[in-house]
Tab-separated table of C-alpha atoms and ligand atoms in Angstrom:
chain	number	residue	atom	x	y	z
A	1	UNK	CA	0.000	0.000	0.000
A	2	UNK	CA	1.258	3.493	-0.626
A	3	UNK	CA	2.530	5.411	2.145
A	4	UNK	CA	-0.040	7.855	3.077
A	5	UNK	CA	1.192	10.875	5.437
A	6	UNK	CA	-0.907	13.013	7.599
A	7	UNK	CA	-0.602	16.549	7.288
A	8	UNK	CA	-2.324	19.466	9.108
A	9	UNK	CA	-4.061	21.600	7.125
A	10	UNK	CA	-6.437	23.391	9.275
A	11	UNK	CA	-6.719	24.233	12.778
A	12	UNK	CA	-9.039	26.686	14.992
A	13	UNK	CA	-9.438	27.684	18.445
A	14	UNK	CA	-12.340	28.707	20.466
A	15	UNK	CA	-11.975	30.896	24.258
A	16	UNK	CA	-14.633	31.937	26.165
A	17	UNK	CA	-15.750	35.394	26.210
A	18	UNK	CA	-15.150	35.811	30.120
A	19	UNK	CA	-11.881	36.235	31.373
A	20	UNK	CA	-11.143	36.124	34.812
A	21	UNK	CA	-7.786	38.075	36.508
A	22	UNK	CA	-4.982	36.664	39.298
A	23	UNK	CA	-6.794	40.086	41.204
A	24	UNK	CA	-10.743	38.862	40.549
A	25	UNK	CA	-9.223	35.415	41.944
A	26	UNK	CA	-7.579	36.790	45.285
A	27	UNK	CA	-10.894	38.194	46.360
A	28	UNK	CA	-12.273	34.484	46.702
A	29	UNK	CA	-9.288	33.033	47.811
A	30	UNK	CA	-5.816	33.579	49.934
A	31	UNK	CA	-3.901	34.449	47.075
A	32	UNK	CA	-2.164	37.145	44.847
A	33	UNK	CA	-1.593	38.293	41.295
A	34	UNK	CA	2.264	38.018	42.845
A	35	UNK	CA	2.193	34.650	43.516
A	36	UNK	CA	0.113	33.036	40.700
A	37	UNK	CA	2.109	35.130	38.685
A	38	UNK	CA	5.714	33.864	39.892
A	39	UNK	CA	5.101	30.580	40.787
A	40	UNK	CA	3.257	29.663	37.131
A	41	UNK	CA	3.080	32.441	34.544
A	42	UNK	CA	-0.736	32.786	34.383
A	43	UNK	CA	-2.004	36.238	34.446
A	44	UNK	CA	-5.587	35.514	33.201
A	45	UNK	CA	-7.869	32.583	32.118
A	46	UNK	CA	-11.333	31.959	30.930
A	47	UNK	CA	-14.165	30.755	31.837
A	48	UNK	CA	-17.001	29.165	30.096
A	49	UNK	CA	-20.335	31.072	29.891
A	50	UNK	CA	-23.463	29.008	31.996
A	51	UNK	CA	-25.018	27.913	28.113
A	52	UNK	CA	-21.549	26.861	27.004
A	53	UNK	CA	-20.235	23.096	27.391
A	54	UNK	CA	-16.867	20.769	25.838
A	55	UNK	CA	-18.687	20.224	23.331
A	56	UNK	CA	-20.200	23.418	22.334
A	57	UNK	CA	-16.579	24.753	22.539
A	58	UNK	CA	-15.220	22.173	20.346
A	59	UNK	CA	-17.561	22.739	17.949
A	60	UNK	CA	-16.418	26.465	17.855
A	61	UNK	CA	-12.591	24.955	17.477
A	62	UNK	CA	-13.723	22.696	14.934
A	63	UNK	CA	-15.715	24.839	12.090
A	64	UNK	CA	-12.679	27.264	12.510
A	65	UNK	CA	-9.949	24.660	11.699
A	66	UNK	CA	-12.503	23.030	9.083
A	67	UNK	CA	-12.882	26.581	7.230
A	68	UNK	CA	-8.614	26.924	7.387
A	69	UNK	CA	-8.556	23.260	5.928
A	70	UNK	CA	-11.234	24.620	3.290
A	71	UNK	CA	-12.624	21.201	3.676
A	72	UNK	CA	-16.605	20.868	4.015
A	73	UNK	CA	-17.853	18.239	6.935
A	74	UNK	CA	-19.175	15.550	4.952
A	75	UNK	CA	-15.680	14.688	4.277
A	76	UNK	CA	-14.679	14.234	7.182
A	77	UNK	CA	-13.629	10.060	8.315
A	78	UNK	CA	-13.088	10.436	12.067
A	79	UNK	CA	-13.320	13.292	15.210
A	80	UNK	CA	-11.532	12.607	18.231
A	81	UNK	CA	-11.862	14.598	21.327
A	82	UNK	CA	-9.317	14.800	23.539
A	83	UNK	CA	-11.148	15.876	27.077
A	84	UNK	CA	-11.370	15.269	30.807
A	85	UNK	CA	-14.324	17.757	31.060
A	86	UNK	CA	-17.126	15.848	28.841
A	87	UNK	CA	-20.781	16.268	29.934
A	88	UNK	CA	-21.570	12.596	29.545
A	89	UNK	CA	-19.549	9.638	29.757
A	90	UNK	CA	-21.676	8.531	26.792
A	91	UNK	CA	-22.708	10.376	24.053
A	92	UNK	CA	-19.266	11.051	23.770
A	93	UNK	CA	-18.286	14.757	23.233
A	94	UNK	CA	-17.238	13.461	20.020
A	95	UNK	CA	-20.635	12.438	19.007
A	96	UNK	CA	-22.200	15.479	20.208
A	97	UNK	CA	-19.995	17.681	17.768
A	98	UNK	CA	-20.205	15.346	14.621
A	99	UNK	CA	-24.138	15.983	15.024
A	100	UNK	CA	-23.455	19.905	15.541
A	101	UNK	CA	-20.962	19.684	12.473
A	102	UNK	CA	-23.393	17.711	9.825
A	103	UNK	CA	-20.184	15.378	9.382
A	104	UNK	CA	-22.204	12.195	8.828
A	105	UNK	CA	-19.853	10.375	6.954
A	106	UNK	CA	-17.471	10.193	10.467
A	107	UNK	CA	-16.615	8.017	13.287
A	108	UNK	CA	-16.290	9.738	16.628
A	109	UNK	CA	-15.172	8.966	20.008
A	110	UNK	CA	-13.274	10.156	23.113
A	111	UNK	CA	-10.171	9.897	24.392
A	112	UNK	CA	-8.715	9.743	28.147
A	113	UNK	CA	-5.614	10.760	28.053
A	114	UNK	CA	-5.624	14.135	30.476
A	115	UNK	CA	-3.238	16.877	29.333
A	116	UNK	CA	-1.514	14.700	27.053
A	117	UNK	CA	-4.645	13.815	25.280
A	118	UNK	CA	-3.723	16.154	22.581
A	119	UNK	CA	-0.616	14.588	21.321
A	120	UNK	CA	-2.177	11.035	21.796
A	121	UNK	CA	-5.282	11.895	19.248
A	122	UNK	CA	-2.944	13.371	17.063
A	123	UNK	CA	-1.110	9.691	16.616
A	124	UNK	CA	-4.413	7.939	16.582
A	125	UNK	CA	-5.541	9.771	13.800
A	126	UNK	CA	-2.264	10.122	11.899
A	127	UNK	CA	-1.841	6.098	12.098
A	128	UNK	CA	-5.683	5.930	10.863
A	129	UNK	CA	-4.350	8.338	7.544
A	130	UNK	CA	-1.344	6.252	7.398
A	131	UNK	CA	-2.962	2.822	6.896
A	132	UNK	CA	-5.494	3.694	4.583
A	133	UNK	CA	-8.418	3.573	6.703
A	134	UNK	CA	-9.282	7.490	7.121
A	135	UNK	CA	-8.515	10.320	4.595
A	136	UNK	CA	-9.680	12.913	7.044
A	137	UNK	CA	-9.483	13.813	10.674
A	138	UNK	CA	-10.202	16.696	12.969
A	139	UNK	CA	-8.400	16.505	15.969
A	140	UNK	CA	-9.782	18.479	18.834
A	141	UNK	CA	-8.498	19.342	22.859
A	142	UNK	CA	-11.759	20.876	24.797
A	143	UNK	CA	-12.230	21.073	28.391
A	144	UNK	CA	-14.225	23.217	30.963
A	145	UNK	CA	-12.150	22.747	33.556
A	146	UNK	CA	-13.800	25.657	35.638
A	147	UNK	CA	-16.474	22.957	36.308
A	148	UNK	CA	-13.727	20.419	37.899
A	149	UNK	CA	-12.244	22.772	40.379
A	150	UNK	CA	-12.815	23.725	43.925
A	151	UNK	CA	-13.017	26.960	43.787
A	152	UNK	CA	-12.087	27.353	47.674
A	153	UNK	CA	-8.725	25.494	47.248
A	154	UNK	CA	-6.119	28.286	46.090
A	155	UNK	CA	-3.536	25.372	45.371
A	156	UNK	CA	-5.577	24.199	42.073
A	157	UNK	CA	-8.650	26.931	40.883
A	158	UNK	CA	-6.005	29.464	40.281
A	159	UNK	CA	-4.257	27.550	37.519
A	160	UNK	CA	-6.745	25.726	35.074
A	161	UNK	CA	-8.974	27.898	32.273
A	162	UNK	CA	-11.512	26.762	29.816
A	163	UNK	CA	-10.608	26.763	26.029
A	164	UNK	CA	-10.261	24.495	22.894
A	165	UNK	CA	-8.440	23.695	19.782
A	166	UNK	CA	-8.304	21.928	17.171
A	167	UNK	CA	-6.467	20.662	14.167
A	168	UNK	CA	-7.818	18.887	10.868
A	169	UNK	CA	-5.542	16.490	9.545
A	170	UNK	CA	-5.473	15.063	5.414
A	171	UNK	CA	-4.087	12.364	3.838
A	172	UNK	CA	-1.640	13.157	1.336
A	173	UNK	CA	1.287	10.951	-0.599
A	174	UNK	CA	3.744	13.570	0.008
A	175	UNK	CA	6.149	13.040	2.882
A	176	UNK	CA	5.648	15.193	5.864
A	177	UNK	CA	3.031	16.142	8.333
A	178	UNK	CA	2.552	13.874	11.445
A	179	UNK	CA	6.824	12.028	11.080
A	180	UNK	CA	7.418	10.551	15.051
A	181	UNK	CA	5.777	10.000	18.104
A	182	UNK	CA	6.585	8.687	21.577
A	183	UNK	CA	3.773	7.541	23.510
A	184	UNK	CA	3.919	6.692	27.493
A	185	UNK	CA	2.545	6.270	30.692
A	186	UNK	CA	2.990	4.910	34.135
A	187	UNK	CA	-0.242	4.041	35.880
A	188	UNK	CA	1.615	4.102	39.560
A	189	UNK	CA	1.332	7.874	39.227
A	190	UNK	CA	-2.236	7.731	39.389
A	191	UNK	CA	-2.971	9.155	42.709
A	192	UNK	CA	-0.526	12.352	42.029
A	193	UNK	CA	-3.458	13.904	39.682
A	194	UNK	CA	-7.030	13.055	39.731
A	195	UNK	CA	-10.270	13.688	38.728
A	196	UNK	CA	-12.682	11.507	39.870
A	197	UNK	CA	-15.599	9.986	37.670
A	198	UNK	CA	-18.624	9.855	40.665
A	199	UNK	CA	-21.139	6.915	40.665
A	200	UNK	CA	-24.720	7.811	41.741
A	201	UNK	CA	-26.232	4.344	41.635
A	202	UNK	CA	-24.911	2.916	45.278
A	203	UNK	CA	-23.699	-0.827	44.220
A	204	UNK	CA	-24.603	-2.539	48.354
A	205	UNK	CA	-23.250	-5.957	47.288
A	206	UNK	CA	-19.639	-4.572	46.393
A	207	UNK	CA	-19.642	-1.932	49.386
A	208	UNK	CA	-20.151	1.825	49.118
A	209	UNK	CA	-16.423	2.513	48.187
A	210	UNK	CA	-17.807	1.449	45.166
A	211	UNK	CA	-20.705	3.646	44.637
A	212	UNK	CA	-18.757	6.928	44.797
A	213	UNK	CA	-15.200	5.437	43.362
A	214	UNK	CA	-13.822	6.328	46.815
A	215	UNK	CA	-14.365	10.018	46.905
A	216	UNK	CA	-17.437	12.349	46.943
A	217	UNK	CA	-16.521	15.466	44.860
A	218	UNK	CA	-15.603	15.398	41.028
A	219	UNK	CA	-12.943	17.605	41.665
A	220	UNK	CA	-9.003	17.599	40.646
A	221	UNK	CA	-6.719	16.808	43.040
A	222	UNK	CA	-2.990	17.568	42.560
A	223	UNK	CA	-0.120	16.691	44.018
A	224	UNK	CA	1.804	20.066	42.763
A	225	UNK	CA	5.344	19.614	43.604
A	226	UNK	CA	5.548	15.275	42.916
A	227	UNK	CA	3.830	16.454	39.304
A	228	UNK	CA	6.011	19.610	38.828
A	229	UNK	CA	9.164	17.209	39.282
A	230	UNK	CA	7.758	14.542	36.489
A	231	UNK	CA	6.675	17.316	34.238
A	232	UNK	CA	10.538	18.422	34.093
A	233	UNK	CA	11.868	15.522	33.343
A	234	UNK	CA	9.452	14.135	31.116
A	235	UNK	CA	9.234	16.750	28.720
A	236	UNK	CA	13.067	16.532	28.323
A	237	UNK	CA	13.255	12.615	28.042
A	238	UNK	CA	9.586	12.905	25.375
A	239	UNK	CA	11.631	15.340	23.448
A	240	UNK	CA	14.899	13.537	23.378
A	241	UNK	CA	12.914	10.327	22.067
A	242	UNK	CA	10.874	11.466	19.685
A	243	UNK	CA	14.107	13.687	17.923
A	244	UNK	CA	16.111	10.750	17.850
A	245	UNK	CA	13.007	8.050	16.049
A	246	UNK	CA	12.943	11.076	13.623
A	247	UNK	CA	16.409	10.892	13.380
A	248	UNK	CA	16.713	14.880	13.907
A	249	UNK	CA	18.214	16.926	16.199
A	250	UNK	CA	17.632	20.001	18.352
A	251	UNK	CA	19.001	22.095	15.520
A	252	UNK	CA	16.587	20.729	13.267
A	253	UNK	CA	13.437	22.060	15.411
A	254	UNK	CA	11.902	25.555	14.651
A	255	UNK	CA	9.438	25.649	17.616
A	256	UNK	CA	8.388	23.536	20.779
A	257	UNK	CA	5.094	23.709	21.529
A	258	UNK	CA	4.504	21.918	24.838
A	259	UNK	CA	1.318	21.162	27.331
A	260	UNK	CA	0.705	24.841	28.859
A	261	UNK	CA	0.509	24.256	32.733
A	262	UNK	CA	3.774	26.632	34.351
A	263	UNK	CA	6.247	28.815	32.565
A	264	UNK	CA	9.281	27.259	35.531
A	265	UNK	CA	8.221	23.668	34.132
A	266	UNK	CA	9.310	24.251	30.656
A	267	UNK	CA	12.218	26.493	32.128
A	268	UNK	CA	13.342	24.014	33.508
A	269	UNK	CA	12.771	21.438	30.899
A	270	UNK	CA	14.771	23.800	28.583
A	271	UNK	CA	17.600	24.113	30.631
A	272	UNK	CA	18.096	20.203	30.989
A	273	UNK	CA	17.735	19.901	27.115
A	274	UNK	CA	20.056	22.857	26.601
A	275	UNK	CA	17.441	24.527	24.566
A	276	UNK	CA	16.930	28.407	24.310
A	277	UNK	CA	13.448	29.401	25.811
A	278	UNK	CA	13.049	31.014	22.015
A	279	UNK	CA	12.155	27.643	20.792
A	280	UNK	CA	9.527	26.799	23.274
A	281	UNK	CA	6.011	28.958	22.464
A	282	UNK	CA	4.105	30.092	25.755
A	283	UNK	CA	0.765	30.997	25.507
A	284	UNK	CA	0.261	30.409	29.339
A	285	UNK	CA	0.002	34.148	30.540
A	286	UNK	CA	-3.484	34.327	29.164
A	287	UNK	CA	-5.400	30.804	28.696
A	288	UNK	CA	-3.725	29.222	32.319
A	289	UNK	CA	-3.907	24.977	31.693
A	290	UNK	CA	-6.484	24.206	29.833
A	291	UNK	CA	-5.403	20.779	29.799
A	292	UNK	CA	-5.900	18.541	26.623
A	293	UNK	CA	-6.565	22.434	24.874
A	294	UNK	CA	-3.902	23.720	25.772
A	295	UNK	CA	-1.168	22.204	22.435
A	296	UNK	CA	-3.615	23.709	19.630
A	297	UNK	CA	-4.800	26.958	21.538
A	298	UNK	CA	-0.995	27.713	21.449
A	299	UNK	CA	-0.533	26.609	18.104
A	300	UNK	CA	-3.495	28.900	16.697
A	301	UNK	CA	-1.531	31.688	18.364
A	302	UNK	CA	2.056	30.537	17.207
A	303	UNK	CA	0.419	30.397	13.738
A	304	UNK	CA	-1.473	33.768	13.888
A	305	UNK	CA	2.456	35.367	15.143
A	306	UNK	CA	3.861	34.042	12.131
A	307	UNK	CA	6.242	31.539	13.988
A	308	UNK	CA	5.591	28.320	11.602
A	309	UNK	CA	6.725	28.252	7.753
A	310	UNK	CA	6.340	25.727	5.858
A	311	UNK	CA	8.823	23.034	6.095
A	312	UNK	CA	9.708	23.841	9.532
A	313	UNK	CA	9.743	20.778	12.583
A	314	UNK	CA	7.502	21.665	15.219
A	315	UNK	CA	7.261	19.397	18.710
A	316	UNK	CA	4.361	19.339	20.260
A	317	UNK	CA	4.916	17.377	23.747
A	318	UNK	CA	2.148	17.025	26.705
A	319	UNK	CA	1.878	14.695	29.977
A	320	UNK	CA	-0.758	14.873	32.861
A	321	UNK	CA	-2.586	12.969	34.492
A	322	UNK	CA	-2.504	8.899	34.497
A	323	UNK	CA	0.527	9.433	34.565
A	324	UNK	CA	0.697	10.030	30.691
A	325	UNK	CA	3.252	11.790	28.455
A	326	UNK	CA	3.909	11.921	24.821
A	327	UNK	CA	5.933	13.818	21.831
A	328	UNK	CA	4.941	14.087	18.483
A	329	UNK	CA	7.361	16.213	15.580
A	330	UNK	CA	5.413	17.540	12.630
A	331	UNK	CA	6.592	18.954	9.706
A	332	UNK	CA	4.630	22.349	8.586
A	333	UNK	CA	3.426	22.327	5.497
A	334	UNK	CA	0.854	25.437	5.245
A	335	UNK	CA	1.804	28.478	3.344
A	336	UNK	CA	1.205	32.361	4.934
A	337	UNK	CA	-1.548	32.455	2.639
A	338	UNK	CA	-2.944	29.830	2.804
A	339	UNK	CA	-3.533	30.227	6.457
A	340	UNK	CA	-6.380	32.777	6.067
A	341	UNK	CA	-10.102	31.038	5.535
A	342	UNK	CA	-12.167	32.417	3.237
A	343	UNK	CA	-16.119	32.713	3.114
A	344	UNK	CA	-16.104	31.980	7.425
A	345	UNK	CA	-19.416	33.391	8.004
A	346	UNK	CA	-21.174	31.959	4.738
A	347	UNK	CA	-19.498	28.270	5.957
A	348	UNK	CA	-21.555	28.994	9.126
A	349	UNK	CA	-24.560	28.814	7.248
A	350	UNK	CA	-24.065	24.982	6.970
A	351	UNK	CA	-24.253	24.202	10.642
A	352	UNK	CA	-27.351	26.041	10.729
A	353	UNK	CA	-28.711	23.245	8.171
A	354	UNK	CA	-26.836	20.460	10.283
A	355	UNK	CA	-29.201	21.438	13.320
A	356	UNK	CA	-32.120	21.249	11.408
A	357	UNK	CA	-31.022	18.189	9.898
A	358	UNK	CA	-30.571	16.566	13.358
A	359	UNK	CA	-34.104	17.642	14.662
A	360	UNK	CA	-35.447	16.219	11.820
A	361	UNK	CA	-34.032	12.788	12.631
A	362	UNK	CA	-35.282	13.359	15.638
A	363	UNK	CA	-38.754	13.580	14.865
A	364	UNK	CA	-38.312	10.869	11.877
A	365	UNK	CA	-37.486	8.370	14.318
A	366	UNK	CA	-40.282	9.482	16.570
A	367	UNK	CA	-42.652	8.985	13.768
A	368	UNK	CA	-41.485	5.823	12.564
A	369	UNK	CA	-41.728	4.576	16.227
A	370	UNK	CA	-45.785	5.308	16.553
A	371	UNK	CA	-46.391	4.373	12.254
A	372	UNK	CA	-44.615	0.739	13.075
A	373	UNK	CA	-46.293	0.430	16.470
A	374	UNK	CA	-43.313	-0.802	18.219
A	375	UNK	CA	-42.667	-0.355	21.564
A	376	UNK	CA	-39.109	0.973	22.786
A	377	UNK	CA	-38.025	-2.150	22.987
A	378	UNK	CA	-38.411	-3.142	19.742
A	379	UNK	CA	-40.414	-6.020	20.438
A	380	UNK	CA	-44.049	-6.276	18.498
A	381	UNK	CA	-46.801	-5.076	21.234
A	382	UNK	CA	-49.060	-7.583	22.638
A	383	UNK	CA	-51.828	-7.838	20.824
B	1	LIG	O1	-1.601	19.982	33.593
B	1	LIG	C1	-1.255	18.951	34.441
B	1	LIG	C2	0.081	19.127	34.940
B	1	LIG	N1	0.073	19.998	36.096
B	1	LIG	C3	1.167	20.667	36.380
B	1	LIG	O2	2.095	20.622	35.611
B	1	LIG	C4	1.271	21.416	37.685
B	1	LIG	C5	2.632	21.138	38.302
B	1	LIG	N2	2.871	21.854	39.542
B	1	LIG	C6	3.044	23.184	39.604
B	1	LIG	O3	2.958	23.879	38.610
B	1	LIG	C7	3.413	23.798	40.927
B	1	LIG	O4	3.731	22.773	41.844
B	1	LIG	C8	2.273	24.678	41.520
B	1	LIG	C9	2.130	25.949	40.696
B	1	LIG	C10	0.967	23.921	41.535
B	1	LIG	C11	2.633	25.096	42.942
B	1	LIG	O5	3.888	25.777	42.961
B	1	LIG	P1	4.994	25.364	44.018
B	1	LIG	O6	6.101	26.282	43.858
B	1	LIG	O7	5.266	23.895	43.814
B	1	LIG	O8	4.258	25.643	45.384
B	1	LIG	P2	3.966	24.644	46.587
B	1	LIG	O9	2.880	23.708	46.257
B	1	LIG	O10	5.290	24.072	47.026
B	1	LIG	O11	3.452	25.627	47.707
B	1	LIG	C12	4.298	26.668	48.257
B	1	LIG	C13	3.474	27.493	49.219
B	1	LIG	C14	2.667	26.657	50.204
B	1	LIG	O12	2.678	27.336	51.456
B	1	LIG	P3	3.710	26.877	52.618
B	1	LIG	O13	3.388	25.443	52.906
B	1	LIG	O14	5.073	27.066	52.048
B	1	LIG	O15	3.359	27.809	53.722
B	1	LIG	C15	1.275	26.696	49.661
B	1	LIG	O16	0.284	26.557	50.663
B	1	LIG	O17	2.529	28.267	48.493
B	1	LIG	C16	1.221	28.061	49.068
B	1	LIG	N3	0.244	28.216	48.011
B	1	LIG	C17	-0.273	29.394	47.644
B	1	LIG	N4	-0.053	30.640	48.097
B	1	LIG	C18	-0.717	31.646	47.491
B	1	LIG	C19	-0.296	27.239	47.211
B	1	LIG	N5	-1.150	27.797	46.336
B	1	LIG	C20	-1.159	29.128	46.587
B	1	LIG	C21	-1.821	30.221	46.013
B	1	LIG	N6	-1.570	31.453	46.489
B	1	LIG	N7	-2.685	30.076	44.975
């Protein structure tokens, strides 16, 4: 089979409207703008309106980077959505925005993977292109994290934000696009970061630690300083792998753009690689972590400043919770002009027609429920 390679060609970011400042923060908990600001880099974040939800904001993320890629929805093969925020465990937020795109030709599921979910769709989808299976891809990191945190413990609600991002990805027979990735994890980190899933249905044969997974709040809980220390060296050793599979070197790399959770992390990380700081993008001043969001909000940004041409190598590299980490290298393809989408609001028009389309279905299948006389079940009714 020909070697297929999977190239980005479109990518879009969505932010809430709200913003909220280290200041606005330090007047609901014992904190400071000095602090947040020294100890992480965040200035600002935002925060989803009440009406907005993952997969609302994905959607945003996803027409944008599907009006970049010039591509219409139907041809899209297969959405991934990278989050730790969904608002069902099933439909998956994945689901939710293939109905809100129209893309009914496309599989569409979720992925675990916490702040290195990102960089773990990205290789999903790029092996899908590579085998043959998929032609097209939208890759998209979403979270509301604001609905995850305590908001009375300073040592986590000062750092996360809500965002998302998103890149579509094409098959193409010319070399470049998705070249290397390193994938890992190490499930003995697991208590270090966590954000439990709660059970409402109490399960009395097991034992109530199994009716609320062993904790009553779905709220992170961090370990700062064990996570800090495996960020560092993680990041270094993700890097170092993934350079050497593409048999490349630091020289070879235009621009780092890694998981967005504390300017001293990737500091540090640079130092141990012997990297300048110029290589690495930060975007973490005004979005704070958004988590699995956090690799394509910055790349919309590092895009939009003009800091990828094509034929550069550009690393994206995450980890988070699980433990997980991972590395990816791309190779840029998109020219300057390119990059601007044409027609945007006229596009728009279409998902207009995709939310008609859906009630429709609705009500078809409604209809065809009372005209056939079946119950839900699908068995005939007793007579
Ligand atoms: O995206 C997933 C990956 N997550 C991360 O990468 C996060 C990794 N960890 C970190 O970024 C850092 O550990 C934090 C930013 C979370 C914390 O920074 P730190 O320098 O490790 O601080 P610390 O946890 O060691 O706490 C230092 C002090 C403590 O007070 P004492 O015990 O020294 O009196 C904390 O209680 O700072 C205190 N503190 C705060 N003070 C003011 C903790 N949070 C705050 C706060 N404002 N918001």
């Amino acid at each position: 089979m020909m070697t297929r390679y999977a190239h980005i060609v479109g990518w879009g970011c969505y932010l809430p409207d709200r913003t909220v400042t280290n200041d606005e923060l330090s007047q609901i908990v014992d904190t400071s703008d000095e602090w947040i600001y020294q100890r992480t880099g965040i200035r600002t974040r935002h925060i989803a309106a009440a009406h907005e939800t993952t997969a609302t904001l994905a959607f945003e993320a996803a027409a944008r980077a599907l009006a970049v890629a010039d591509m219409h929805p139907s041809q899209v093969d297969l959405i991934i959505v990278a989050t730790s925020t969904p608002a069902y465990m099933f439909p998956s937020t994945a689901c939710l925005v293939q109905d809100y795109l129209g893309a009914t030709k496309a599989a569409a599921f979720d992925l675990s993977a916490a702040c290195s979910g990102f960089v773990y769709a990205l290789q999903m989808a790029a092996q899908s292109i590579a085998t043959g299976s998929m032609r097209n891809a939208i890759i998209i990191g979403s979270e509301t994290m604001s609905r995850v945190l305590d908001w009375s413990d300073r040592s986590t609600c000062v750092l996360f934000g809500d965002g998302a991002g998103a890149v579509v990805l094409k098959g193409s027979s010319i070399p470049g696009g998705v070249m290397a990735t390193t994938l890992r994890s190490d499930g003995s980190g697991a208590d270090l970061l966590s954000l439990p899933a709660l059970y409402h249905n109490p399960v009395p044969v097991m034992g109530a630690e199994f009716s609320t997974n062993g904790h009553h709040k779905n709220i992170i809980d961090m370990d700062g300083r064990q996570v800090y220390r495996f960020a560092t060296n993680v990041i270094a050793s993700s890097i170092q792998d993934v350079l050497r599979q593409a048999e490349l070197t630091a020289d070879d790399i235009a621009l780092i753009i890694p998981h967005q959770a504390n300017t001293r992390i990737i500091e540090t990380a640079a130092k141990k690689l012997k990297m300048p700081m110029e290589k690495f993008y930060l975007n973490v001043e005004h979005n704070g972590n958004t988590s699995a969001a956090s690799i394509p909000l910055a790349l919309c940004d590092a895009v939009r400043e003009g800091r990828l041409k094509p034929d550069d190598n550009v690393v994206f590299v995450g980890f988070g919770g699980g433990l997980t980490w991972g590395a990816s290298v791309v190779k840029w393809g998109v020219r300057p002009q390119e990059a601007a989408p044409s027609g945007n609001e006229w596009k728009r028009v279409r998902y207009v027609l995709a939310r008609g389309r859906s009630r429709l279905r609705r009500l078809q299948r409604k209809v065809e429920a009372i005209v056939t006389g079946r119950s839900d079940n699908g068995k005939e009714p007793e007579r």
